[in-house]
Short mmCIF file of C-alpha atoms in Angstrom, two decimals:
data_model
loop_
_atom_site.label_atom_id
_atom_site.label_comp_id
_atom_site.label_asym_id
_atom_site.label_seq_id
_atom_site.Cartn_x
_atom_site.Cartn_y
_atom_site.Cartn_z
CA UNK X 11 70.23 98.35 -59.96
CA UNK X 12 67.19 96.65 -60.73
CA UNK X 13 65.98 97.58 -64.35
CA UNK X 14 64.00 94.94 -66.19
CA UNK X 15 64.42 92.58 -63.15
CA UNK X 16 62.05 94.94 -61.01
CA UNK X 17 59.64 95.64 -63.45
CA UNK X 18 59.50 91.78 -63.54
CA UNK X 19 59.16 91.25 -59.81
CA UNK X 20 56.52 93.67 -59.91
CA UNK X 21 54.37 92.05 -62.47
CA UNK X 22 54.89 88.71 -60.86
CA UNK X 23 53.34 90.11 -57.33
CA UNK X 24 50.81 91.78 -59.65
CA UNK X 25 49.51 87.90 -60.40
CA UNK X 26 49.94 86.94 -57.16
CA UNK X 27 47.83 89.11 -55.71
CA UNK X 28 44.91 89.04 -58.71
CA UNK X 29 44.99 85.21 -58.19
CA UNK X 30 44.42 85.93 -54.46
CA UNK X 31 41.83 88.19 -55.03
CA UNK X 32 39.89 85.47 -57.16
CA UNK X 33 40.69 83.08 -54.43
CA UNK X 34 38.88 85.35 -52.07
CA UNK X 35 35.86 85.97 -54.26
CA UNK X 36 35.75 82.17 -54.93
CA UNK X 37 35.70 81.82 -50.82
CA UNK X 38 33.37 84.39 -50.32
CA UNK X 39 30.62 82.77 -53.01
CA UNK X 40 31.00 79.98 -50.73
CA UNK X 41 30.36 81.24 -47.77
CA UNK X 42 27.42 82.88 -49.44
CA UNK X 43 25.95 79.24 -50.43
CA UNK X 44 26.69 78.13 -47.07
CA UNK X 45 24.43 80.59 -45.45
CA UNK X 46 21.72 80.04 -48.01
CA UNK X 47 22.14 76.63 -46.85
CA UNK X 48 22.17 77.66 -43.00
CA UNK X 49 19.09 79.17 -43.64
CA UNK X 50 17.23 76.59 -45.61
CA UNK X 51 17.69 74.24 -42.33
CA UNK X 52 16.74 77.31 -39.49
CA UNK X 53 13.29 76.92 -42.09
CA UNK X 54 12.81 73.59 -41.78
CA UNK X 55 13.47 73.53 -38.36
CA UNK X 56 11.06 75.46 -37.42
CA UNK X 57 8.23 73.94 -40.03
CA UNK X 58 9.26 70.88 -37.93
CA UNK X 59 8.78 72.12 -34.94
CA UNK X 60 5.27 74.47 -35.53
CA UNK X 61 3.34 71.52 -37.69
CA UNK X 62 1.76 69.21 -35.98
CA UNK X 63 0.07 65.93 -37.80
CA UNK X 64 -3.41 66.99 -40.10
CA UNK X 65 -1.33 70.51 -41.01
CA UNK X 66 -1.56 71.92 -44.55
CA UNK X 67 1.63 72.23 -45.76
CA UNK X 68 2.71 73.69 -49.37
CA UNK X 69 5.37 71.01 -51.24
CA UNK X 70 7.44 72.18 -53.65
CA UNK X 71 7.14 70.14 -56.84
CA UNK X 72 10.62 71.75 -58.47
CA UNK X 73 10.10 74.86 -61.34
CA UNK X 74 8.24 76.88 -58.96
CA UNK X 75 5.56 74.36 -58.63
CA UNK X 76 3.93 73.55 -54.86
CA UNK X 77 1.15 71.13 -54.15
CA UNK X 78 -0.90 71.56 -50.96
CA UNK X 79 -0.73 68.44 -48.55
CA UNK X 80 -1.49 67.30 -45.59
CA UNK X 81 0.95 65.91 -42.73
CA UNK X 82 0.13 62.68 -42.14
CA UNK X 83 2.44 61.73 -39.16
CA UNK X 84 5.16 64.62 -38.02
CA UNK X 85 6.82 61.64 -36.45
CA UNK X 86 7.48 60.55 -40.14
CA UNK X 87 10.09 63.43 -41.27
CA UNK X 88 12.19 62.21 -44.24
CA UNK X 89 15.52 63.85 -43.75
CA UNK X 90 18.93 63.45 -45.79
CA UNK X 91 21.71 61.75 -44.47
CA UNK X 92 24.24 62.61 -47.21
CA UNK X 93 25.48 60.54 -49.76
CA UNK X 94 22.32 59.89 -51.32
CA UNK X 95 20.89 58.64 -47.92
CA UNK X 96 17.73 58.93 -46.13
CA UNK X 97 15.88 58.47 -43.02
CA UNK X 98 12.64 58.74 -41.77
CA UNK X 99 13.12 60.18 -37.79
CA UNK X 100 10.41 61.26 -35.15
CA UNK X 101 9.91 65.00 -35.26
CA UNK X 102 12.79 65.64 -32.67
CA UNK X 103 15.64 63.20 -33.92
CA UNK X 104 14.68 65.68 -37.89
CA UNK X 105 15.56 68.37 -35.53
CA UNK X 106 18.86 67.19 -33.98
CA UNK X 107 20.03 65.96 -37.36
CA UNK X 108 18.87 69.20 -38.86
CA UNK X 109 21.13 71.06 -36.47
CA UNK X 110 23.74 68.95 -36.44
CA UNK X 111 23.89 69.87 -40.22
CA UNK X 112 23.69 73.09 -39.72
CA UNK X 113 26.49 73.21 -36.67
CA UNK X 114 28.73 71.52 -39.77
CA UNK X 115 27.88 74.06 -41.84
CA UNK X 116 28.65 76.75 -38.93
CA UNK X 117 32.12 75.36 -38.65
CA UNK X 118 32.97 75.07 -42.15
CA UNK X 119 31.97 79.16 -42.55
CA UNK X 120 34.18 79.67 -39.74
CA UNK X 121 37.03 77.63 -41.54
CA UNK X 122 36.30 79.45 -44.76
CA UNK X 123 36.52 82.97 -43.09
CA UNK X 124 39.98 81.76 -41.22
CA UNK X 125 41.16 81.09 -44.42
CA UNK X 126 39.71 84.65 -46.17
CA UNK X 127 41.67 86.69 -43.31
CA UNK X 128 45.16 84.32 -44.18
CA UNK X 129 44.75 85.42 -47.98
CA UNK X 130 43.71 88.87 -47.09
CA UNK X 131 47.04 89.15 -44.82
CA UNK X 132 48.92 87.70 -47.37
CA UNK X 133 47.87 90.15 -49.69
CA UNK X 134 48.50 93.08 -47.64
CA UNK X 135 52.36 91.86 -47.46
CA UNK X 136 52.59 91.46 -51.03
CA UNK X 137 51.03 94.76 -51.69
CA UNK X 138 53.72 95.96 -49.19
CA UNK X 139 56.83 94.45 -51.10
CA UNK X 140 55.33 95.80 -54.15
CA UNK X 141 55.60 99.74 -53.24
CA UNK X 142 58.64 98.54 -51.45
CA UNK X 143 60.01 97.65 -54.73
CA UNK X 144 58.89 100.92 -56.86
CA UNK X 145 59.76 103.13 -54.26
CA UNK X 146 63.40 101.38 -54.96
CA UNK X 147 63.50 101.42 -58.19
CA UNK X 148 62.32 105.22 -58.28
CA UNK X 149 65.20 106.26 -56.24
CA UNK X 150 67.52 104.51 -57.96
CA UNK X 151 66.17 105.93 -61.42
CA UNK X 152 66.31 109.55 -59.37
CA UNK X 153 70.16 108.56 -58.91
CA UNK X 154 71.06 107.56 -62.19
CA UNK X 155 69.35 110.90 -63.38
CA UNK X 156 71.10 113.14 -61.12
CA UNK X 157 74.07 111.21 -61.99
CA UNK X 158 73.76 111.54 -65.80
CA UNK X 159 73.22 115.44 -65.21
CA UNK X 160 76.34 115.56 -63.29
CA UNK X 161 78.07 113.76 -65.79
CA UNK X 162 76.68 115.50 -68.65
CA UNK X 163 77.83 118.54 -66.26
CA UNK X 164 81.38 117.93 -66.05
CA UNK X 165 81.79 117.75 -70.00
#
């Protein structure tokens, strides 16, 4: 007979699953920024690739802010590096860096989903146990009912 003991298990799969499902929404807000990001280099790419030196470009000064400009040199593209590094490349070598970045970015989504379909599979055999359990206990509470109406029966 399970009794209290169930109604514990069940509450205990109960948290396991709700702190799945935040892991999940945590994973998926990820992913989210990750294509933002993704997208944010396809843009540049292609500015890269479509200027050409004496092109009016808008810069974004930060606060929704832009300043018109003029490239210079394309061969003179600034591009980050990571950890607070910079370095000025010829228009192709921006490129390849660019999409280098973004082929890092591609595997990390693809790491992130991976892990999304592990919890998600998880979940499903948790959720599983758990009507396992109350489809248990409701039998046996069916059983000690019939039981107490025999016994109550027989006096």
């Amino acid at each position: 007979m399970m009794g209290g003991g169930g109604q514990q298990q069940l509450q205990q799969l109960s948290q396991e699953l709700e702190a799945i499902d935040e892991e999940i929404q945590e994973l998926e807000a990820e992913i989210e920024n990750l294509r933002t990001r993704q997208t944010e280099i396809d843009e540049a790419i292609e500015a890269i690739e479509t200027l050409d030196s004496g092109s009016t470009v808008q810069v974004p000064l930060g606060g929704g802010a832009y300043l018109r400009a003029e490239v210079q040199d394309i061969d003179e593209v600034i591009v980050d590096l990571g950890g607070g590094y910079a370095a000025e490349q010829d228009q192709n070598d921006a490129v390849d860096a660019l999409e280098r970045k973004r082929d890092v970015l591609d595997d990390r989504v693809d790491d992130v989903e991976t892990e999304i379909s592990e919890l998600e599979s998880e979940s499903a055999e948790i959720e599983q146990q758990a009507q396992q359990m109350q489809q248990q206990m409701q039998q046996q509470q069916m059983q000690q009912m019939q039981q107490q109406q025999q016994q109550g029966d027989d006096e």
